[in-house]
PDB file of N, CA and C in Angstrom:
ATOM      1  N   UNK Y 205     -51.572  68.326-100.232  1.00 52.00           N
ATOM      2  CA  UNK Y 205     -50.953  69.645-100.326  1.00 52.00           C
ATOM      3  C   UNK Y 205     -49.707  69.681 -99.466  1.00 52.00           C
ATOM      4  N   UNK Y 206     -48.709  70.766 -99.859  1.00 46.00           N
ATOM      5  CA  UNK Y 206     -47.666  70.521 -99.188  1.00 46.00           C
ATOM      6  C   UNK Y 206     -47.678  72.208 -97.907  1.00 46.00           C
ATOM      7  N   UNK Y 207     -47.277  71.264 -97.004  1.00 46.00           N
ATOM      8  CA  UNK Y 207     -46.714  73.319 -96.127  1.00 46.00           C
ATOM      9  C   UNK Y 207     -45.195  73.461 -96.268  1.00 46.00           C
ATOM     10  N   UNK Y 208     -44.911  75.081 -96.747  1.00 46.00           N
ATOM     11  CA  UNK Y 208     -43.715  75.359 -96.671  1.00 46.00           C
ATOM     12  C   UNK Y 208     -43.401  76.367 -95.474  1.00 46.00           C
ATOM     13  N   UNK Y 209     -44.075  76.010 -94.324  1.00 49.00           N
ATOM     14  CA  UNK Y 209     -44.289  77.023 -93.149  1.00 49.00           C
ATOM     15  C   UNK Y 209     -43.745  76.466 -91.764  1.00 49.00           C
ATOM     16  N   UNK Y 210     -44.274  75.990 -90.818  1.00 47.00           N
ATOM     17  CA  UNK Y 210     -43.715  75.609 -89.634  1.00 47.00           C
ATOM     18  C   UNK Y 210     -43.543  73.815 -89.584  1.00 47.00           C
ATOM     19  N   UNK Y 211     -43.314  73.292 -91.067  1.00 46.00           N
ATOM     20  CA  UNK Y 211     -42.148  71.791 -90.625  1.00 46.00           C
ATOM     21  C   UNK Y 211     -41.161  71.746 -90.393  1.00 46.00           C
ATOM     22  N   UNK Y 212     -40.415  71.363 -90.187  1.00 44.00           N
ATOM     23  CA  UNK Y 212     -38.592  71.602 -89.959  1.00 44.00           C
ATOM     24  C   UNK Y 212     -38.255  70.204 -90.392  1.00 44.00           C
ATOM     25  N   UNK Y 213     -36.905  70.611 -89.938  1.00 43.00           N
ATOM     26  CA  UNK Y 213     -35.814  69.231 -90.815  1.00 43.00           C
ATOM     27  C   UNK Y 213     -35.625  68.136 -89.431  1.00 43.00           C
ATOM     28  N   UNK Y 214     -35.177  66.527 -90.453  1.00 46.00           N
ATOM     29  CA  UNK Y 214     -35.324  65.955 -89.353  1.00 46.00           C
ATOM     30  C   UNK Y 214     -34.229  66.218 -88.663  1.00 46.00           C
ATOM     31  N   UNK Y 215     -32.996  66.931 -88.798  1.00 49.00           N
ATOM     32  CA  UNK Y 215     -31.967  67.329 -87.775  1.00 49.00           C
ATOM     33  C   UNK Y 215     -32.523  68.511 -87.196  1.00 49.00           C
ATOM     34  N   UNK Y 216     -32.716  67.844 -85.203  1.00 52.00           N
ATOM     35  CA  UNK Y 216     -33.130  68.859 -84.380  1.00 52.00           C
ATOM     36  C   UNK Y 216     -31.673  69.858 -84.283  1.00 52.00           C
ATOM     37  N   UNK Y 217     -32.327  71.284 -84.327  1.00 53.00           N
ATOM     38  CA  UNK Y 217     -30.972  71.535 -83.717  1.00 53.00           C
ATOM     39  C   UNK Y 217     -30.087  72.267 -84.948  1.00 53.00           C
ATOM     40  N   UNK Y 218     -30.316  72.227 -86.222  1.00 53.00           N
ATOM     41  CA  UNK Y 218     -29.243  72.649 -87.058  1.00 53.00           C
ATOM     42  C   UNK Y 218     -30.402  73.131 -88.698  1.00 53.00           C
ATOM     43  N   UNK Y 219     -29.629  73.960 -88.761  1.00 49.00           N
ATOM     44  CA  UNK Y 219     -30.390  74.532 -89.993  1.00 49.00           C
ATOM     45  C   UNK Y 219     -29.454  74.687 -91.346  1.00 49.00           C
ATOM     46  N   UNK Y 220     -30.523  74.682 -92.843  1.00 45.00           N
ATOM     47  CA  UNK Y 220     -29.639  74.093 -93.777  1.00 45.00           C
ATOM     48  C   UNK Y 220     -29.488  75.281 -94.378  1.00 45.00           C
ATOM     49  N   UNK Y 221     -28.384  76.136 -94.671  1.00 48.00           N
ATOM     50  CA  UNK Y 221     -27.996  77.405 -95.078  1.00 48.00           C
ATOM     51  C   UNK Y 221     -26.284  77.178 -96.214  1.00 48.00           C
ATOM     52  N   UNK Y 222     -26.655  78.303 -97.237  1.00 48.00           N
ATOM     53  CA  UNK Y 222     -25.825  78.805 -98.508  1.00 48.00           C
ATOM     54  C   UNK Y 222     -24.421  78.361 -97.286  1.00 48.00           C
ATOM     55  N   UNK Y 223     -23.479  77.812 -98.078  1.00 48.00           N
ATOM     56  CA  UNK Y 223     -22.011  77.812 -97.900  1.00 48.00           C
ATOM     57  C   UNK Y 223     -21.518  79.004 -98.190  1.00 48.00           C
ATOM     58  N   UNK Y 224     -20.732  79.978 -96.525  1.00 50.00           N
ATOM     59  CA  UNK Y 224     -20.788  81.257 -96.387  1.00 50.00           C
ATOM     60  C   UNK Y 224     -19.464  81.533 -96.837  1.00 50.00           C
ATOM     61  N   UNK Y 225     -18.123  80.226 -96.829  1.00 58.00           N
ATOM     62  CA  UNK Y 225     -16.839  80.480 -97.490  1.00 58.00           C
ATOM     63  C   UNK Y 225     -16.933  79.527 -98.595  1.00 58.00           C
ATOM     64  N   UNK Y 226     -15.789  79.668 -99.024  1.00 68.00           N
ATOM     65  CA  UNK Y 226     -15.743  79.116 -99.953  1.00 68.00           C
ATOM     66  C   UNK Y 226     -15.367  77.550 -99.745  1.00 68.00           C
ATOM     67  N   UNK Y 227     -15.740  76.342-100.648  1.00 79.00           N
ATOM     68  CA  UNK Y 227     -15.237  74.938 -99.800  1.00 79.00           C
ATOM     69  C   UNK Y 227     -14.199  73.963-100.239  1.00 79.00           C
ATOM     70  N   UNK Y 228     -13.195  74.243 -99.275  1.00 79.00           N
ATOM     71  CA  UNK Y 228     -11.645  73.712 -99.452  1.00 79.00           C
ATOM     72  C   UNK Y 228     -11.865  71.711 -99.330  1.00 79.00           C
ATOM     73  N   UNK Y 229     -11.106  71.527-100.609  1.00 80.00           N
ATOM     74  CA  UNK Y 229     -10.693  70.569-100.578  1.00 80.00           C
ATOM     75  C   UNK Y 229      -9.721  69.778 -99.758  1.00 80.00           C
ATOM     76  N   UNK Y 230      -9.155  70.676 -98.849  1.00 76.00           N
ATOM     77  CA  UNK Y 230      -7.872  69.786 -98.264  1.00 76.00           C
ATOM     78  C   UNK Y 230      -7.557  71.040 -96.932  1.00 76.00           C
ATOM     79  N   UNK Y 231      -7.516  70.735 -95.986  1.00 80.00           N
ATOM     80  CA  UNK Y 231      -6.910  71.657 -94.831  1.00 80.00           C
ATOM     81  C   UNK Y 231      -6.396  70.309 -93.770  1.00 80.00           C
ATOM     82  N   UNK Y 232      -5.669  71.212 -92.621  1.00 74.00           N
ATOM     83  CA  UNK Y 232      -4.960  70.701 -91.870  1.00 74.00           C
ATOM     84  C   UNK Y 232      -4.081  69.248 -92.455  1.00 74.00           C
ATOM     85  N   UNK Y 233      -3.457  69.389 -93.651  1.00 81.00           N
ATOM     86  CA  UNK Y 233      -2.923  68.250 -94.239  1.00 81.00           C
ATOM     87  C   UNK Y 233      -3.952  67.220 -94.250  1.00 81.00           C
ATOM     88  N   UNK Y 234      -5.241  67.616 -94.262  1.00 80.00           N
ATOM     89  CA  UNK Y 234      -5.713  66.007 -94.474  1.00 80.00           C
ATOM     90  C   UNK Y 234      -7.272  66.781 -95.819  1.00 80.00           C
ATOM     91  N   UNK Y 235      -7.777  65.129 -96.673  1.00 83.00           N
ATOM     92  CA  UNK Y 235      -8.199  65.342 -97.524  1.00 83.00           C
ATOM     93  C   UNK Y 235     -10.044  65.752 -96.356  1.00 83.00           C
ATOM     94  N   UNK Y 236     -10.929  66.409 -97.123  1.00 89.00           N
ATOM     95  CA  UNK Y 236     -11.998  66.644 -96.661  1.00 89.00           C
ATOM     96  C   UNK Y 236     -13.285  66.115 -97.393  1.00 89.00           C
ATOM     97  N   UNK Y 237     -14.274  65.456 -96.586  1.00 88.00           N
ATOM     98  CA  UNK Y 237     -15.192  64.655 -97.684  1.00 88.00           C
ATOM     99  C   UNK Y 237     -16.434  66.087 -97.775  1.00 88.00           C
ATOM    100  N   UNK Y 238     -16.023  66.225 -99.040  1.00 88.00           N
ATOM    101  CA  UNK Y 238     -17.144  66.782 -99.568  1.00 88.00           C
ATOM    102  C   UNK Y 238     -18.699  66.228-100.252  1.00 88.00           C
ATOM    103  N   UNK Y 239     -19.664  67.047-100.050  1.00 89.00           N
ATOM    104  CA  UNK Y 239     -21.089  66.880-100.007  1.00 89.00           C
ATOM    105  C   UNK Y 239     -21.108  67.633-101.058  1.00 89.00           C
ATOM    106  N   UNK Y 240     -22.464  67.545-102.159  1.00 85.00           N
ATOM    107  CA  UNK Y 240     -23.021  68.366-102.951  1.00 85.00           C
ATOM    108  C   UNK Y 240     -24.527  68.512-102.036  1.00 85.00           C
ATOM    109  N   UNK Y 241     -25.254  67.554-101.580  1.00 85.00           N
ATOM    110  CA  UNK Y 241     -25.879  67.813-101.164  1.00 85.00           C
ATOM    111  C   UNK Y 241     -26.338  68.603 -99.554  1.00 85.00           C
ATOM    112  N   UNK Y 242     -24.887  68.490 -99.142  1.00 85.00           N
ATOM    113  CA  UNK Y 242     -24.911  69.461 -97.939  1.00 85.00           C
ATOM    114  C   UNK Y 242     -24.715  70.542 -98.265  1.00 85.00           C
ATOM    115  N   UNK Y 243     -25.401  71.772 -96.998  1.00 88.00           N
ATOM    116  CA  UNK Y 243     -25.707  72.960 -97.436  1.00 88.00           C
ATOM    117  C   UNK Y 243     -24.208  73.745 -97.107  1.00 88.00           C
ATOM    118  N   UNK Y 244     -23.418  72.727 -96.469  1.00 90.00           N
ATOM    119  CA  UNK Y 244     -22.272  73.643 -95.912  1.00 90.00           C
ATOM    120  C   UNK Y 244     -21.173  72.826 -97.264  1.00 90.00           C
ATOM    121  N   UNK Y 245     -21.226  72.303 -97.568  1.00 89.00           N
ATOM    122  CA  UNK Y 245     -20.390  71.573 -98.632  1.00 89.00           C
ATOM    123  C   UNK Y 245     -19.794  70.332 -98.012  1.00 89.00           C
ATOM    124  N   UNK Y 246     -19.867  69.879 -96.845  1.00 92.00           N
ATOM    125  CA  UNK Y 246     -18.917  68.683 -96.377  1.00 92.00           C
ATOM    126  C   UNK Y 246     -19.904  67.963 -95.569  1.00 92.00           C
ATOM    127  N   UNK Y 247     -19.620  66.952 -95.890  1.00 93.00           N
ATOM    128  CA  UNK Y 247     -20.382  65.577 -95.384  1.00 93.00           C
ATOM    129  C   UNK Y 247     -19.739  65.673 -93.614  1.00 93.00           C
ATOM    130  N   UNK Y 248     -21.577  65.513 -93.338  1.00 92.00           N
ATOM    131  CA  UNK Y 248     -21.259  65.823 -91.474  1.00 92.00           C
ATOM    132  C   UNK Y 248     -21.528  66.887 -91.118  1.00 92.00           C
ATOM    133  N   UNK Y 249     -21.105  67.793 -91.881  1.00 93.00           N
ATOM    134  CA  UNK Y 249     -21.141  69.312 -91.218  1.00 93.00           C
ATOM    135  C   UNK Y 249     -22.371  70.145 -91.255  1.00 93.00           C
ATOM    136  N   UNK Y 250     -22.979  70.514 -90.252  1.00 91.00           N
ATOM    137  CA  UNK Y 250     -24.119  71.658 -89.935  1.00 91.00           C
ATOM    138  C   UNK Y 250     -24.243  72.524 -89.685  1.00 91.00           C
ATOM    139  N   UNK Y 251     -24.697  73.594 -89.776  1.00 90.00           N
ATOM    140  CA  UNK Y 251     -25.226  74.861 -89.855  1.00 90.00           C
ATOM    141  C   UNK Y 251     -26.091  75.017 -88.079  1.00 90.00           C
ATOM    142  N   UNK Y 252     -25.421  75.170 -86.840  1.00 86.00           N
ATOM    143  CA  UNK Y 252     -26.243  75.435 -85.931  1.00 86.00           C
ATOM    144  C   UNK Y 252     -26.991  76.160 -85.614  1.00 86.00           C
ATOM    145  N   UNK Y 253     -28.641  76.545 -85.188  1.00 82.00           N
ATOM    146  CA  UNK Y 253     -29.203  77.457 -85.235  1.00 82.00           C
ATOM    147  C   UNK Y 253     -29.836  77.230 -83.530  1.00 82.00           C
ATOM    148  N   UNK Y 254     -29.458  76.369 -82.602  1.00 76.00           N
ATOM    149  CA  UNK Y 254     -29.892  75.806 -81.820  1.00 76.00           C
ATOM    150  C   UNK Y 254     -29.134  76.866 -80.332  1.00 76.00           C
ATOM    151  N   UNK Y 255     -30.025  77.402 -79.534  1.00 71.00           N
ATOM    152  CA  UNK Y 255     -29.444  78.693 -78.603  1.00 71.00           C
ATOM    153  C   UNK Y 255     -28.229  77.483 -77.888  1.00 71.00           C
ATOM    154  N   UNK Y 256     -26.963  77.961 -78.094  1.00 77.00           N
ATOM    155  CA  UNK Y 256     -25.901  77.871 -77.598  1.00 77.00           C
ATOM    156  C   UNK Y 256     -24.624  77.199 -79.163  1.00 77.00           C
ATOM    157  N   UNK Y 257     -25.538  77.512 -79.917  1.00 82.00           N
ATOM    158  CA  UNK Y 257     -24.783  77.019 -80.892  1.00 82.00           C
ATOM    159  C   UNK Y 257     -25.250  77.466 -82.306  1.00 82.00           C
ATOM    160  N   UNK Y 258     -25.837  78.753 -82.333  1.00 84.00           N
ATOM    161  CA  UNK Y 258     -25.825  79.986 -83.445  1.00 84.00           C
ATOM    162  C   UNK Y 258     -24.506  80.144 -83.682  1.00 84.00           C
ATOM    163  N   UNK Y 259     -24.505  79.929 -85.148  1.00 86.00           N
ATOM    164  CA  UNK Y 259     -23.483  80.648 -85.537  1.00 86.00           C
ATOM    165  C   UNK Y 259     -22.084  79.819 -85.959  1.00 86.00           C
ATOM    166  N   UNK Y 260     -22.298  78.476 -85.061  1.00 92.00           N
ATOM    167  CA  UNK Y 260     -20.867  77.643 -85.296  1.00 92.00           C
ATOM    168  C   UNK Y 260     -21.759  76.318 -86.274  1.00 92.00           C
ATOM    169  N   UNK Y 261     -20.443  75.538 -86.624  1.00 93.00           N
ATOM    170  CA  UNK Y 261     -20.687  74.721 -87.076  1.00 93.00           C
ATOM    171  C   UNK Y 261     -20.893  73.343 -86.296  1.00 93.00           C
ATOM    172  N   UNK Y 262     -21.588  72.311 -86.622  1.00 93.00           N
ATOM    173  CA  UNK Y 262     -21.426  70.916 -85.433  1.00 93.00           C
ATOM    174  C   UNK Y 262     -20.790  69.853 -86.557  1.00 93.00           C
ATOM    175  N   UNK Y 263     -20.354  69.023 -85.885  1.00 93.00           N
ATOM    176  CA  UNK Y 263     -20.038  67.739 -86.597  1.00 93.00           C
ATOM    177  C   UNK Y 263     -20.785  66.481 -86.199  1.00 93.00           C
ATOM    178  N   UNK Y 264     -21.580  66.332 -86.626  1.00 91.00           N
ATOM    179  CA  UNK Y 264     -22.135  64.307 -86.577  1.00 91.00           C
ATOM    180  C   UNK Y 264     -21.816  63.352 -87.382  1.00 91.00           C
ATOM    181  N   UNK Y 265     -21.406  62.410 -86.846  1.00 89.00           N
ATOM    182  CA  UNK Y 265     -20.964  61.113 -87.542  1.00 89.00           C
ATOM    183  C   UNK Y 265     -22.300  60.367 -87.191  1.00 89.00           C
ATOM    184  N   UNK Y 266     -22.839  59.275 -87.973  1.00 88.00           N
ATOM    185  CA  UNK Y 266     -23.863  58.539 -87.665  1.00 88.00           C
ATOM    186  C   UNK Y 266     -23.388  56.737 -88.342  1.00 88.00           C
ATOM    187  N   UNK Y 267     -22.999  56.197 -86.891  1.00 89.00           N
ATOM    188  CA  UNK Y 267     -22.530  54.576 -87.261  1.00 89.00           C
ATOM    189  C   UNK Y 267     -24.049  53.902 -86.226  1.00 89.00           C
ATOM    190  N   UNK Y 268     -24.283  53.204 -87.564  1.00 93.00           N
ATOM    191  CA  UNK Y 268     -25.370  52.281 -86.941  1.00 93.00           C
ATOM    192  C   UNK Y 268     -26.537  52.569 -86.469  1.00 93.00           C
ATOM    193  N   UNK Y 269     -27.206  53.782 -87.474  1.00 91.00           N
ATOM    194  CA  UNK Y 269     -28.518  54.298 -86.884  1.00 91.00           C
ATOM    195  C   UNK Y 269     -28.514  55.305 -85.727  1.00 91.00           C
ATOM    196  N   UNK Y 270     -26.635  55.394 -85.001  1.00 95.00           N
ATOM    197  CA  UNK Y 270     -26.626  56.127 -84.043  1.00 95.00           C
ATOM    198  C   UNK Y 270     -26.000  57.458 -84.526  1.00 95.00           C
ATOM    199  N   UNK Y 271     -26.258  58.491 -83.846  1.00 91.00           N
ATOM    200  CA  UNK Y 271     -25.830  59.660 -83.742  1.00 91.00           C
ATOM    201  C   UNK Y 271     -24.564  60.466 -83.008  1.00 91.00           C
ATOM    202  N   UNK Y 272     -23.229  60.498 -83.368  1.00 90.00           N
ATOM    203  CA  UNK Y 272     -22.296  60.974 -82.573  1.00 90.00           C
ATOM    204  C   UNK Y 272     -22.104  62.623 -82.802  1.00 90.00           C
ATOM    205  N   UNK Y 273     -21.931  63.078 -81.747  1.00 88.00           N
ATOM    206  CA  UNK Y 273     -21.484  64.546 -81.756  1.00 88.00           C
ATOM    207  C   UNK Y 273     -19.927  64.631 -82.155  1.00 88.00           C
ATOM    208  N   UNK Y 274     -19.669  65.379 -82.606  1.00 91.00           N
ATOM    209  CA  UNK Y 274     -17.662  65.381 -82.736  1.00 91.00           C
ATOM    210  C   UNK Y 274     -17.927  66.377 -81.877  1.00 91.00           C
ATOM    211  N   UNK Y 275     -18.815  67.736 -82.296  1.00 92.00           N
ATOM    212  CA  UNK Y 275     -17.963  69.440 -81.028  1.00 92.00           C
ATOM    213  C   UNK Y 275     -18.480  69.886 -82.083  1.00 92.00           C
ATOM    214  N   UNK Y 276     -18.043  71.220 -82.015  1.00 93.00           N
ATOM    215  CA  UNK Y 276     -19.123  72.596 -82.297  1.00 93.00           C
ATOM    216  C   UNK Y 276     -17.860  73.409 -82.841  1.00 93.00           C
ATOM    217  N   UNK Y 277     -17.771  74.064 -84.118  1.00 94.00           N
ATOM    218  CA  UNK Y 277     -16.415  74.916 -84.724  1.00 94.00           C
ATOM    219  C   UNK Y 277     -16.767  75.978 -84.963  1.00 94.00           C
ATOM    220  N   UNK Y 278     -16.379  77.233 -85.094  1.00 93.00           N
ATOM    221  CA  UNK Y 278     -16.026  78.413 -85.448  1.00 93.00           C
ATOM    222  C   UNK Y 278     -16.185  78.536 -86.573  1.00 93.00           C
ATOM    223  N   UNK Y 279     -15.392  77.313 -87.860  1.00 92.00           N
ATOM    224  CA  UNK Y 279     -15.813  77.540 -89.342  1.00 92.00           C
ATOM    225  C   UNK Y 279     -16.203  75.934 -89.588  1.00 92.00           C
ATOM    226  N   UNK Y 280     -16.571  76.328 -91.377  1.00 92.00           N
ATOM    227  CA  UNK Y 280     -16.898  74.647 -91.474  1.00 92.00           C
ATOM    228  C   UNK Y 280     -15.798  74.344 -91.878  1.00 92.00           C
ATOM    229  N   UNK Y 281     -14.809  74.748 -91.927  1.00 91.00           N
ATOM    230  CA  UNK Y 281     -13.373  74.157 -92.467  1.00 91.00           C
ATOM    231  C   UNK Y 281     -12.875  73.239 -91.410  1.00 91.00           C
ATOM    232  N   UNK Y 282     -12.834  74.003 -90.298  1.00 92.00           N
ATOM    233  CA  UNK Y 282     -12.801  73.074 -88.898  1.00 92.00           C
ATOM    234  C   UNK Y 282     -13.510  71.967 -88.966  1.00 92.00           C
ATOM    235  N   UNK Y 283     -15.014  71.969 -88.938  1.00 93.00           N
ATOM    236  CA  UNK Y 283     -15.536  71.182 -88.343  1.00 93.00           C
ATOM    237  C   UNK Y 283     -15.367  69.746 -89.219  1.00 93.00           C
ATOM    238  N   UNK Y 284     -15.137  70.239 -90.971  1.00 93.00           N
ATOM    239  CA  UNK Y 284     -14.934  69.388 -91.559  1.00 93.00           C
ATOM    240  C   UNK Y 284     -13.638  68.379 -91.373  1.00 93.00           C
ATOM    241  N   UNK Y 285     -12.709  69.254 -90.689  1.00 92.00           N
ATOM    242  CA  UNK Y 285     -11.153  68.714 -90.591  1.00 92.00           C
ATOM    243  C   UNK Y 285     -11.566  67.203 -89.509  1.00 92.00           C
ATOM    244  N   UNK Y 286     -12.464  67.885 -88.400  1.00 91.00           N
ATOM    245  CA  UNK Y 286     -12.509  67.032 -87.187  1.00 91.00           C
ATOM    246  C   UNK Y 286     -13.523  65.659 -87.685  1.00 91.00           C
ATOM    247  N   UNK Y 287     -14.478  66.095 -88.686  1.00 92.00           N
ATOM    248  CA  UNK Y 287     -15.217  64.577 -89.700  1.00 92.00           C
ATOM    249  C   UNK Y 287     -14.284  63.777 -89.713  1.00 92.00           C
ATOM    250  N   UNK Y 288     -13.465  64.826 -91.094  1.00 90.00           N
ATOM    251  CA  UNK Y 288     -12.234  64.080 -91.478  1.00 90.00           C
ATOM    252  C   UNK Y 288     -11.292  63.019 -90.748  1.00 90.00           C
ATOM    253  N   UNK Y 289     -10.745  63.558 -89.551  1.00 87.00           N
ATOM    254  CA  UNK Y 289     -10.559  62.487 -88.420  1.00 87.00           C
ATOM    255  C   UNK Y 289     -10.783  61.484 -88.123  1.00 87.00           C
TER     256      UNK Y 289
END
């Protein structure tokens, strides 16, 4: 049987929620990698639900099984720009 109640995702820290703008193909002059399967539309980008980081977006890159933080954005347009990087 399955529970749809208190499991969570394996990202501690970030929750998977509707894309709240709309999702741009291209900002700060540079192209943006988009996700279908991310909930924010861009590959990397998360939905923080974690106390000090409600509300913004995070960026992780993951080389080699490891986990990098980029920083914490205001929108996912940002946070996607700084992936992008």
């Amino acid at each position: 049987t399955s529970s749809s109640g208190g499991g969570g995702s394996s990202s501690e820290g970030v929750a998977e929620e509707a894309p709240a703008e709309a999702v741009a193909e291209e900002a700060g002059g540079m192209r943006l990698h988009l996700s279908s399967s991310s909930a924010t539309g861009y590959k990397g980008v998360y939905k923080g639900d974690a106390t000090g980081y409600k509300g913004r977006f995070l960026v992780k890159h993951y080389v080699d099984g490891r986990c990098d933080c980029l920083g914490a954005f205001d929108s996912a347009v940002e946070a996607a720009v700084a992936y992008a990087r």
